């Protein structure tokens, strides 16, 4: 608190009293009623004095957040899409980080999970570079069970991917880990069904309906930005592109309006079903960058995601694109109506 020139126009007694009341209210956390009792005045008098202190620059209020967080964009994004939580971080400097999911998104998401997860929760982690970065950055997590929500991009890299992310999160929380040792995409529905019936995978699937907080990634339908796109043949990519796919999340495909397309692909995948995702109370998506911006908007319109960690470049697109619809994330509405 500091006395500005306009505050000096107050009389000395008035100035001292206002400073004392402001100190009690802003620094000591006392209520207006408590201050009124101490000074022998009404609480309305206290309110007027505090208001005058602000108007005359006796009290200056500053709202500070870490430089890497953009509070204004975060709040605007939350309101526009009806999100429960939206956190916008600074985008990497041009040419500094060309990866689709900058590591700083995972670091902020790790801190967010530390806030959202409570003791006894079941945390679900889907495959994705951003979720792997998030798990690596975790340094606090209440005791909880951690379950893998999708198979891995390549079973041969499981130790460096989502399996390791599940293990890491469980280690930090001190809870049980339920990984899935299987590829995300299989050659045909029969092979996928056979794998789902295997004991270890079936045990993980049993936890899907118990998940209370989930962490997912989003990909746009282009090389290097969607693992599912990269796993398919050229003919398959062309087929799904003809259906209007604009985004992918956990092997589910969406058009620009958030409607699911290419549902047959799910029959070949080891992944949590979209209906189960919609029933999870908190689904946090981690995705950023201009190349993913349109895909993020499509997934938000699907109503499957409740919270988002992204960067400024994606946020600017999301805040200026056409109307997102009737707050899809908050309503958990299904754009297909089924």
mmCIF file of C-alpha atoms in Angstrom:
data_model
loop_
_atom_site.group_PDB
_atom_site.id
_atom_site.type_symbol
_atom_site.label_atom_id
_atom_site.label_comp_id
_atom_site.label_asym_id
_atom_site.label_seq_id
_atom_site.Cartn_x
_atom_site.Cartn_y
_atom_site.Cartn_z
ATOM 1 C CA UNK A 1 0.000 0.000 0.000
ATOM 2 C CA UNK A 2 1.245 3.477 -0.841
ATOM 3 C CA UNK A 3 -0.111 6.990 -0.492
ATOM 4 C CA UNK A 4 -0.405 8.729 -3.858
ATOM 5 C CA UNK A 5 -0.833 12.453 -4.481
ATOM 6 C CA UNK A 6 -4.636 12.259 -4.493
ATOM 7 C CA UNK A 7 -4.597 10.478 -1.113
ATOM 8 C CA UNK A 8 -2.737 13.444 0.394
ATOM 9 C CA UNK A 9 -5.879 15.545 -0.047
ATOM 10 C CA UNK A 10 -7.423 13.524 2.758
ATOM 11 C CA UNK A 11 -7.070 14.933 6.271
ATOM 12 C CA UNK A 12 -4.423 13.306 8.464
ATOM 13 C CA UNK A 13 -6.913 11.552 10.736
ATOM 14 C CA UNK A 14 -8.916 10.318 7.762
ATOM 15 C CA UNK A 15 -5.751 9.190 6.024
ATOM 16 C CA UNK A 16 -4.441 7.276 9.048
ATOM 17 C CA UNK A 17 -7.805 5.622 9.664
ATOM 18 C CA UNK A 18 -8.200 4.613 6.027
ATOM 19 C CA UNK A 19 -4.686 3.165 5.968
ATOM 20 C CA UNK A 20 -5.353 1.195 9.145
ATOM 21 C CA UNK A 21 -8.655 -0.178 7.858
ATOM 22 C CA UNK A 22 -7.092 -1.080 4.526
ATOM 23 C CA UNK A 23 -4.282 -2.894 6.277
ATOM 24 C CA UNK A 24 -6.762 -4.888 8.347
ATOM 25 C CA UNK A 25 -8.859 -5.785 5.298
ATOM 26 C CA UNK A 26 -6.284 -6.414 2.569
ATOM 27 C CA UNK A 27 -3.260 -7.656 4.503
ATOM 28 C CA UNK A 28 -4.675 -9.186 7.681
ATOM 29 C CA UNK A 29 -7.799 -10.646 6.092
ATOM 30 C CA UNK A 30 -10.273 -9.248 8.605
ATOM 31 C CA UNK A 31 -13.907 -8.818 7.624
ATOM 32 C CA UNK A 32 -15.644 -5.466 7.367
ATOM 33 C CA UNK A 33 -17.739 -6.354 10.421
ATOM 34 C CA UNK A 34 -14.611 -7.087 12.481
ATOM 35 C CA UNK A 35 -13.039 -3.797 11.377
ATOM 36 C CA UNK A 36 -16.245 -1.915 12.182
ATOM 37 C CA UNK A 37 -16.280 -3.344 15.708
ATOM 38 C CA UNK A 38 -12.629 -2.446 16.269
ATOM 39 C CA UNK A 39 -13.040 1.182 15.132
ATOM 40 C CA UNK A 40 -16.522 1.685 16.535
ATOM 41 C CA UNK A 41 -18.196 2.477 13.223
ATOM 42 C CA UNK A 42 -20.731 0.744 10.975
ATOM 43 C CA UNK A 43 -19.673 -1.782 8.379
ATOM 44 C CA UNK A 44 -21.114 0.593 5.760
ATOM 45 C CA UNK A 45 -18.647 3.225 6.948
ATOM 46 C CA UNK A 46 -15.830 0.710 6.579
ATOM 47 C CA UNK A 47 -16.981 -0.116 3.044
ATOM 48 C CA UNK A 48 -17.017 3.609 2.106
ATOM 49 C CA UNK A 49 -13.546 4.151 3.575
ATOM 50 C CA UNK A 50 -12.110 1.166 1.663
ATOM 51 C CA UNK A 51 -13.743 2.368 -1.534
ATOM 52 C CA UNK A 52 -12.328 5.871 -1.015
ATOM 53 C CA UNK A 53 -8.883 4.399 -0.330
ATOM 54 C CA UNK A 54 -8.973 2.733 -3.742
ATOM 55 C CA UNK A 55 -10.342 5.781 -5.545
ATOM 56 C CA UNK A 56 -7.727 8.106 -4.052
ATOM 57 C CA UNK A 57 -4.811 5.751 -4.666
ATOM 58 C CA UNK A 58 -4.133 5.054 -0.995
ATOM 59 C CA UNK A 59 -4.427 1.365 -1.851
ATOM 60 C CA UNK A 60 -3.190 -0.148 -5.075
ATOM 61 C CA UNK A 61 -4.227 -3.680 -5.974
ATOM 62 C CA UNK A 62 -2.110 -5.702 -8.390
ATOM 63 C CA UNK A 63 -3.002 -9.124 -9.715
ATOM 64 C CA UNK A 64 0.132 -11.059 -10.562
ATOM 65 C CA UNK A 65 0.467 -14.483 -12.105
ATOM 66 C CA UNK A 66 3.663 -16.129 -13.367
ATOM 67 C CA UNK A 67 4.819 -14.596 -16.642
ATOM 68 C CA UNK A 68 4.289 -17.848 -18.543
ATOM 69 C CA UNK A 69 0.549 -17.898 -17.703
ATOM 70 C CA UNK A 70 -1.920 -15.712 -19.602
ATOM 71 C CA UNK A 71 -4.773 -15.114 -17.149
ATOM 72 C CA UNK A 72 -6.849 -12.955 -19.497
ATOM 73 C CA UNK A 73 -6.840 -15.432 -22.373
ATOM 74 C CA UNK A 74 -7.393 -18.319 -19.963
ATOM 75 C CA UNK A 75 -10.554 -16.773 -18.539
ATOM 76 C CA UNK A 76 -11.854 -15.774 -21.984
ATOM 77 C CA UNK A 77 -11.305 -19.289 -23.316
ATOM 78 C CA UNK A 78 -12.992 -20.866 -20.295
ATOM 79 C CA UNK A 79 -16.062 -18.668 -20.719
ATOM 80 C CA UNK A 80 -16.307 -19.076 -24.504
ATOM 81 C CA UNK A 81 -16.299 -22.875 -24.462
ATOM 82 C CA UNK A 82 -17.923 -23.467 -21.082
ATOM 83 C CA UNK A 83 -14.778 -25.159 -19.812
ATOM 84 C CA UNK A 84 -14.332 -25.984 -16.161
ATOM 85 C CA UNK A 85 -10.675 -24.978 -16.326
ATOM 86 C CA UNK A 86 -8.638 -23.337 -19.086
ATOM 87 C CA UNK A 87 -4.942 -22.567 -18.709
ATOM 88 C CA UNK A 88 -3.145 -20.671 -21.480
ATOM 89 C CA UNK A 89 0.640 -20.591 -21.369
ATOM 90 C CA UNK A 90 3.143 -18.575 -23.340
ATOM 91 C CA UNK A 91 3.936 -20.018 -26.764
ATOM 92 C CA UNK A 92 7.583 -20.910 -27.473
ATOM 93 C CA UNK A 93 9.543 -18.256 -29.320
ATOM 94 C CA UNK A 94 9.431 -18.682 -33.089
ATOM 95 C CA UNK A 95 11.838 -21.400 -34.122
ATOM 96 C CA UNK A 96 12.595 -22.299 -30.514
ATOM 97 C CA UNK A 97 10.355 -25.341 -30.269
ATOM 98 C CA UNK A 98 8.945 -26.881 -33.426
ATOM 99 C CA UNK A 99 7.309 -29.844 -31.661
ATOM 100 C CA UNK A 100 3.498 -30.152 -31.852
ATOM 101 C CA UNK A 101 3.221 -30.229 -28.055
ATOM 102 C CA UNK A 102 5.795 -27.995 -26.329
ATOM 103 C CA UNK A 103 7.051 -29.478 -23.082
ATOM 104 C CA UNK A 104 5.921 -26.455 -21.083
ATOM 105 C CA UNK A 105 2.301 -27.524 -21.672
ATOM 106 C CA UNK A 106 3.021 -30.811 -19.910
ATOM 107 C CA UNK A 107 4.706 -29.025 -17.032
ATOM 108 C CA UNK A 108 1.709 -26.753 -16.436
ATOM 109 C CA UNK A 109 -0.686 -29.693 -16.851
ATOM 110 C CA UNK A 110 1.267 -31.579 -14.170
ATOM 111 C CA UNK A 111 0.661 -28.699 -11.760
ATOM 112 C CA UNK A 112 -3.032 -28.624 -12.741
ATOM 113 C CA UNK A 113 -3.431 -32.341 -12.051
ATOM 114 C CA UNK A 114 -1.862 -31.741 -8.646
ATOM 115 C CA UNK A 115 -4.813 -29.432 -7.975
ATOM 116 C CA UNK A 116 -7.578 -31.526 -9.539
ATOM 117 C CA UNK A 117 -6.753 -35.031 -8.310
ATOM 118 C CA UNK A 118 -7.833 -35.871 -4.773
ATOM 119 C CA UNK A 119 -7.061 -38.852 -2.590
ATOM 120 C CA UNK A 120 -8.860 -41.983 -3.762
ATOM 121 C CA UNK A 121 -9.424 -40.753 -7.332
ATOM 122 C CA UNK A 122 -8.774 -42.915 -10.378
ATOM 123 C CA UNK A 123 -6.564 -41.079 -12.874
ATOM 124 C CA UNK A 124 -6.701 -42.153 -16.521
ATOM 125 C CA UNK A 125 -3.874 -41.373 -18.961
ATOM 126 C CA UNK A 126 -4.264 -41.695 -22.730
ATOM 127 C CA UNK A 127 -1.398 -42.022 -25.196
ATOM 128 C CA UNK A 128 0.130 -38.755 -26.379
ATOM 129 C CA UNK A 129 3.369 -36.784 -26.367
ATOM 130 C CA UNK A 130 1.793 -34.159 -24.126
ATOM 131 C CA UNK A 131 0.641 -36.678 -21.524
ATOM 132 C CA UNK A 132 4.103 -38.233 -21.510
ATOM 133 C CA UNK A 133 5.639 -34.773 -20.918
ATOM 134 C CA UNK A 134 3.054 -34.179 -18.186
ATOM 135 C CA UNK A 135 3.845 -37.432 -16.380
ATOM 136 C CA UNK A 136 7.575 -36.733 -16.522
ATOM 137 C CA UNK A 137 6.981 -33.345 -14.874
ATOM 138 C CA UNK A 138 4.790 -34.651 -12.035
ATOM 139 C CA UNK A 139 6.244 -33.976 -8.586
ATOM 140 C CA UNK A 140 3.096 -34.153 -6.442
ATOM 141 C CA UNK A 141 -0.084 -36.171 -6.648
ATOM 142 C CA UNK A 142 -2.428 -37.396 -3.897
ATOM 143 C CA UNK A 143 -2.700 -41.176 -3.409
ATOM 144 C CA UNK A 144 -4.703 -42.469 -6.372
ATOM 145 C CA UNK A 145 -5.013 -45.349 -8.808
ATOM 146 C CA UNK A 146 -3.583 -44.724 -12.289
ATOM 147 C CA UNK A 147 -4.916 -46.537 -15.347
ATOM 148 C CA UNK A 148 -3.874 -46.411 -18.994
ATOM 149 C CA UNK A 149 -6.759 -45.459 -21.310
ATOM 150 C CA UNK A 150 -5.272 -46.467 -24.664
ATOM 151 C CA UNK A 151 -2.812 -48.861 -26.137
ATOM 152 C CA UNK A 152 0.579 -47.560 -27.192
ATOM 153 C CA UNK A 153 1.708 -46.117 -30.499
ATOM 154 C CA UNK A 154 4.310 -48.837 -30.815
ATOM 155 C CA UNK A 155 4.404 -51.762 -28.394
ATOM 156 C CA UNK A 156 8.170 -51.818 -28.792
ATOM 157 C CA UNK A 157 8.469 -48.336 -27.272
ATOM 158 C CA UNK A 158 6.110 -48.913 -24.349
ATOM 159 C CA UNK A 159 8.815 -48.343 -21.774
ATOM 160 C CA UNK A 160 9.403 -44.840 -23.140
ATOM 161 C CA UNK A 161 5.754 -43.986 -23.708
ATOM 162 C CA UNK A 162 2.362 -44.231 -22.083
ATOM 163 C CA UNK A 163 3.205 -47.316 -20.018
ATOM 164 C CA UNK A 164 6.058 -45.420 -18.419
ATOM 165 C CA UNK A 165 3.782 -42.389 -17.940
ATOM 166 C CA UNK A 166 1.325 -44.534 -15.977
ATOM 167 C CA UNK A 167 4.120 -45.983 -13.890
ATOM 168 C CA UNK A 168 5.563 -42.541 -13.212
ATOM 169 C CA UNK A 169 2.213 -41.092 -12.092
ATOM 170 C CA UNK A 170 1.568 -44.084 -9.835
ATOM 171 C CA UNK A 171 5.053 -43.773 -8.345
ATOM 172 C CA UNK A 172 4.495 -40.094 -7.514
ATOM 173 C CA UNK A 173 1.065 -40.772 -6.010
ATOM 174 C CA UNK A 174 1.999 -43.982 -4.240
ATOM 175 C CA UNK A 175 -1.009 -45.717 -5.820
ATOM 176 C CA UNK A 176 -1.611 -48.723 -8.046
ATOM 177 C CA UNK A 177 -0.684 -48.698 -11.734
ATOM 178 C CA UNK A 178 -2.720 -50.476 -14.412
ATOM 179 C CA UNK A 179 -0.817 -50.227 -17.716
ATOM 180 C CA UNK A 180 -1.862 -51.713 -21.054
ATOM 181 C CA UNK A 181 0.841 -53.677 -22.836
ATOM 182 C CA UNK A 182 -0.698 -53.618 -26.307
ATOM 183 C CA UNK A 183 -0.607 -51.526 -29.485
ATOM 184 C CA UNK A 184 -3.304 -48.912 -29.917
ATOM 185 C CA UNK A 185 -4.169 -49.961 -33.470
ATOM 186 C CA UNK A 186 -4.630 -53.582 -34.553
ATOM 187 C CA UNK A 187 -4.963 -55.048 -38.076
ATOM 188 C CA UNK A 188 -8.632 -55.995 -37.667
ATOM 189 C CA UNK A 189 -11.529 -55.970 -35.145
ATOM 190 C CA UNK A 190 -11.097 -59.664 -34.286
ATOM 191 C CA UNK A 191 -7.497 -59.197 -33.167
ATOM 192 C CA UNK A 192 -8.474 -56.146 -31.113
ATOM 193 C CA UNK A 193 -11.317 -58.043 -29.453
ATOM 194 C CA UNK A 194 -9.006 -60.932 -28.600
ATOM 195 C CA UNK A 195 -6.514 -58.579 -26.959
ATOM 196 C CA UNK A 196 -9.238 -56.820 -24.951
ATOM 197 C CA UNK A 197 -10.158 -60.175 -23.410
ATOM 198 C CA UNK A 198 -6.634 -60.833 -22.147
ATOM 199 C CA UNK A 199 -6.387 -60.705 -18.366
ATOM 200 C CA UNK A 200 -4.125 -57.676 -17.938
ATOM 201 C CA UNK A 201 -5.913 -55.555 -20.540
ATOM 202 C CA UNK A 202 -9.358 -56.607 -19.317
ATOM 203 C CA UNK A 203 -8.366 -55.614 -15.774
ATOM 204 C CA UNK A 204 -7.401 -52.123 -16.972
ATOM 205 C CA UNK A 205 -10.678 -51.816 -18.893
ATOM 206 C CA UNK A 206 -12.595 -52.627 -15.706
ATOM 207 C CA UNK A 207 -11.282 -49.364 -14.245
ATOM 208 C CA UNK A 208 -12.523 -47.201 -17.122
ATOM 209 C CA UNK A 209 -15.933 -46.654 -15.503
ATOM 210 C CA UNK A 210 -14.200 -45.672 -12.249
ATOM 211 C CA UNK A 211 -11.986 -42.966 -13.737
ATOM 212 C CA UNK A 212 -12.654 -39.577 -12.132
ATOM 213 C CA UNK A 213 -9.936 -37.508 -13.860
ATOM 214 C CA UNK A 214 -8.561 -38.230 -17.333
ATOM 215 C CA UNK A 215 -5.712 -36.662 -19.273
ATOM 216 C CA UNK A 216 -5.798 -36.808 -23.080
ATOM 217 C CA UNK A 217 -3.991 -35.430 -26.130
ATOM 218 C CA UNK A 218 -5.409 -34.016 -29.371
ATOM 219 C CA UNK A 219 -4.062 -34.443 -32.876
ATOM 220 C CA UNK A 220 -4.914 -32.775 -36.172
ATOM 221 C CA UNK A 221 -5.274 -34.999 -39.222
ATOM 222 C CA UNK A 222 -1.826 -34.590 -40.723
ATOM 223 C CA UNK A 223 1.546 -36.355 -40.594
ATOM 224 C CA UNK A 224 3.452 -36.024 -37.349
ATOM 225 C CA UNK A 225 0.533 -34.379 -35.537
ATOM 226 C CA UNK A 226 -1.681 -37.457 -35.089
ATOM 227 C CA UNK A 227 -0.253 -40.806 -34.087
ATOM 228 C CA UNK A 228 -3.322 -42.573 -35.480
ATOM 229 C CA UNK A 229 -2.847 -40.833 -38.837
ATOM 230 C CA UNK A 230 0.763 -42.015 -38.889
ATOM 231 C CA UNK A 231 -0.216 -45.621 -38.102
ATOM 232 C CA UNK A 232 -2.619 -45.966 -41.041
ATOM 233 C CA UNK A 233 -1.905 -46.779 -44.674
ATOM 234 C CA UNK A 234 -2.169 -44.115 -47.373
ATOM 235 C CA UNK A 235 -5.427 -45.665 -48.565
ATOM 236 C CA UNK A 236 -6.908 -45.613 -45.049
ATOM 237 C CA UNK A 237 -5.842 -42.011 -44.482
ATOM 238 C CA UNK A 238 -7.518 -40.967 -47.724
ATOM 239 C CA UNK A 239 -10.692 -42.833 -46.753
ATOM 240 C CA UNK A 240 -11.027 -41.102 -43.377
ATOM 241 C CA UNK A 241 -10.085 -37.750 -44.884
ATOM 242 C CA UNK A 242 -13.002 -38.179 -47.306
ATOM 243 C CA UNK A 243 -15.301 -38.456 -44.275
ATOM 244 C CA UNK A 244 -14.232 -34.995 -43.181
ATOM 245 C CA UNK A 245 -11.990 -35.922 -40.251
ATOM 246 C CA UNK A 246 -10.371 -32.835 -38.747
ATOM 247 C CA UNK A 247 -9.153 -34.075 -35.385
ATOM 248 C CA UNK A 248 -8.237 -37.195 -33.442
ATOM 249 C CA UNK A 249 -8.282 -37.919 -29.736
ATOM 250 C CA UNK A 250 -7.561 -41.326 -28.233
ATOM 251 C CA UNK A 251 -8.204 -42.965 -31.643
ATOM 252 C CA UNK A 252 -11.622 -41.264 -31.980
ATOM 253 C CA UNK A 253 -12.059 -39.127 -35.113
ATOM 254 C CA UNK A 254 -14.024 -35.872 -35.310
ATOM 255 C CA UNK A 255 -15.138 -33.507 -38.058
ATOM 256 C CA UNK A 256 -14.910 -29.732 -37.674
ATOM 257 C CA UNK A 257 -18.266 -29.604 -35.848
ATOM 258 C CA UNK A 258 -17.164 -32.133 -33.233
ATOM 259 C CA UNK A 259 -19.197 -35.016 -34.668
ATOM 260 C CA UNK A 260 -17.564 -38.424 -34.598
ATOM 261 C CA UNK A 261 -16.701 -39.932 -37.970
ATOM 262 C CA UNK A 262 -15.033 -43.180 -39.003
ATOM 263 C CA UNK A 263 -16.373 -45.089 -36.015
ATOM 264 C CA UNK A 264 -15.272 -48.373 -37.553
ATOM 265 C CA UNK A 265 -11.688 -47.426 -36.675
ATOM 266 C CA UNK A 266 -12.520 -47.793 -32.975
ATOM 267 C CA UNK A 267 -13.315 -51.469 -33.478
ATOM 268 C CA UNK A 268 -9.636 -52.027 -34.349
ATOM 269 C CA UNK A 269 -8.280 -49.982 -31.437
ATOM 270 C CA UNK A 270 -7.431 -50.543 -27.809
ATOM 271 C CA UNK A 271 -8.886 -47.384 -26.308
ATOM 272 C CA UNK A 272 -11.482 -46.010 -23.923
ATOM 273 C CA UNK A 273 -14.859 -45.626 -25.624
ATOM 274 C CA UNK A 274 -16.191 -42.130 -26.306
ATOM 275 C CA UNK A 275 -19.313 -42.782 -24.206
ATOM 276 C CA UNK A 276 -17.146 -43.662 -21.234
ATOM 277 C CA UNK A 277 -15.036 -40.527 -21.754
ATOM 278 C CA UNK A 278 -18.197 -38.440 -21.690
ATOM 279 C CA UNK A 279 -19.112 -39.868 -18.279
ATOM 280 C CA UNK A 280 -15.734 -39.069 -16.684
ATOM 281 C CA UNK A 281 -16.235 -36.015 -14.421
ATOM 282 C CA UNK A 282 -12.996 -34.264 -15.444
ATOM 283 C CA UNK A 283 -11.297 -34.737 -18.824
ATOM 284 C CA UNK A 284 -8.224 -32.537 -19.287
ATOM 285 C CA UNK A 285 -6.888 -32.085 -22.819
ATOM 286 C CA UNK A 286 -3.300 -30.933 -23.362
ATOM 287 C CA UNK A 287 -2.626 -29.526 -26.813
ATOM 288 C CA UNK A 288 -1.247 -26.369 -28.360
ATOM 289 C CA UNK A 289 0.291 -24.730 -31.390
ATOM 290 C CA UNK A 290 -1.202 -23.210 -34.534
ATOM 291 C CA UNK A 291 -1.111 -26.541 -36.367
ATOM 292 C CA UNK A 292 -3.433 -28.065 -33.764
ATOM 293 C CA UNK A 293 -5.691 -25.069 -33.162
ATOM 294 C CA UNK A 294 -8.540 -26.112 -35.467
ATOM 295 C CA UNK A 295 -8.373 -29.694 -34.185
ATOM 296 C CA UNK A 296 -8.611 -28.470 -30.587
ATOM 297 C CA UNK A 297 -11.736 -26.506 -31.495
ATOM 298 C CA UNK A 298 -13.294 -29.592 -33.101
ATOM 299 C CA UNK A 299 -12.667 -31.750 -30.031
ATOM 300 C CA UNK A 300 -13.979 -29.048 -27.688
ATOM 301 C CA UNK A 301 -17.215 -29.004 -29.704
ATOM 302 C CA UNK A 302 -17.550 -32.759 -29.165
ATOM 303 C CA UNK A 303 -18.398 -32.181 -25.502
ATOM 304 C CA UNK A 304 -15.915 -34.829 -24.376
ATOM 305 C CA UNK A 305 -13.419 -32.427 -22.789
ATOM 306 C CA UNK A 306 -14.044 -30.362 -19.654
ATOM 307 C CA UNK A 307 -10.684 -28.593 -19.240
ATOM 308 C CA UNK A 308 -7.845 -27.492 -21.509
ATOM 309 C CA UNK A 309 -4.155 -26.649 -21.203
ATOM 310 C CA UNK A 310 -2.972 -24.851 -24.340
ATOM 311 C CA UNK A 311 -0.768 -22.004 -25.547
ATOM 312 C CA UNK A 312 -1.387 -18.470 -26.795
ATOM 313 C CA UNK A 313 -1.178 -19.246 -30.497
ATOM 314 C CA UNK A 314 -3.927 -21.882 -30.249
ATOM 315 C CA UNK A 315 -5.943 -19.773 -27.804
ATOM 316 C CA UNK A 316 -5.959 -16.781 -30.180
ATOM 317 C CA UNK A 317 -7.431 -18.971 -32.918
ATOM 318 C CA UNK A 318 -10.024 -20.484 -30.584
ATOM 319 C CA UNK A 319 -11.096 -17.062 -29.341
ATOM 320 C CA UNK A 320 -11.653 -15.661 -32.837
ATOM 321 C CA UNK A 321 -13.109 -18.641 -34.734
ATOM 322 C CA UNK A 322 -16.835 -19.034 -35.343
ATOM 323 C CA UNK A 323 -19.153 -19.687 -32.419
ATOM 324 C CA UNK A 324 -18.271 -22.872 -30.507
ATOM 325 C CA UNK A 325 -21.949 -23.635 -29.904
ATOM 326 C CA UNK A 326 -23.923 -23.815 -26.642
ATOM 327 C CA UNK A 327 -20.999 -24.281 -24.225
ATOM 328 C CA UNK A 328 -20.354 -27.906 -25.301
ATOM 329 C CA UNK A 329 -17.744 -28.779 -22.680
ATOM 330 C CA UNK A 330 -19.854 -27.605 -19.756
ATOM 331 C CA UNK A 331 -22.975 -29.321 -21.087
ATOM 332 C CA UNK A 332 -21.096 -32.509 -22.136
ATOM 333 C CA UNK A 333 -23.439 -32.440 -25.116
ATOM 334 C CA UNK A 334 -23.054 -34.992 -27.901
ATOM 335 C CA UNK A 335 -23.178 -33.170 -31.267
ATOM 336 C CA UNK A 336 -24.400 -36.398 -32.904
ATOM 337 C CA UNK A 337 -27.386 -36.414 -30.595
ATOM 338 C CA UNK A 338 -27.015 -40.098 -29.853
#
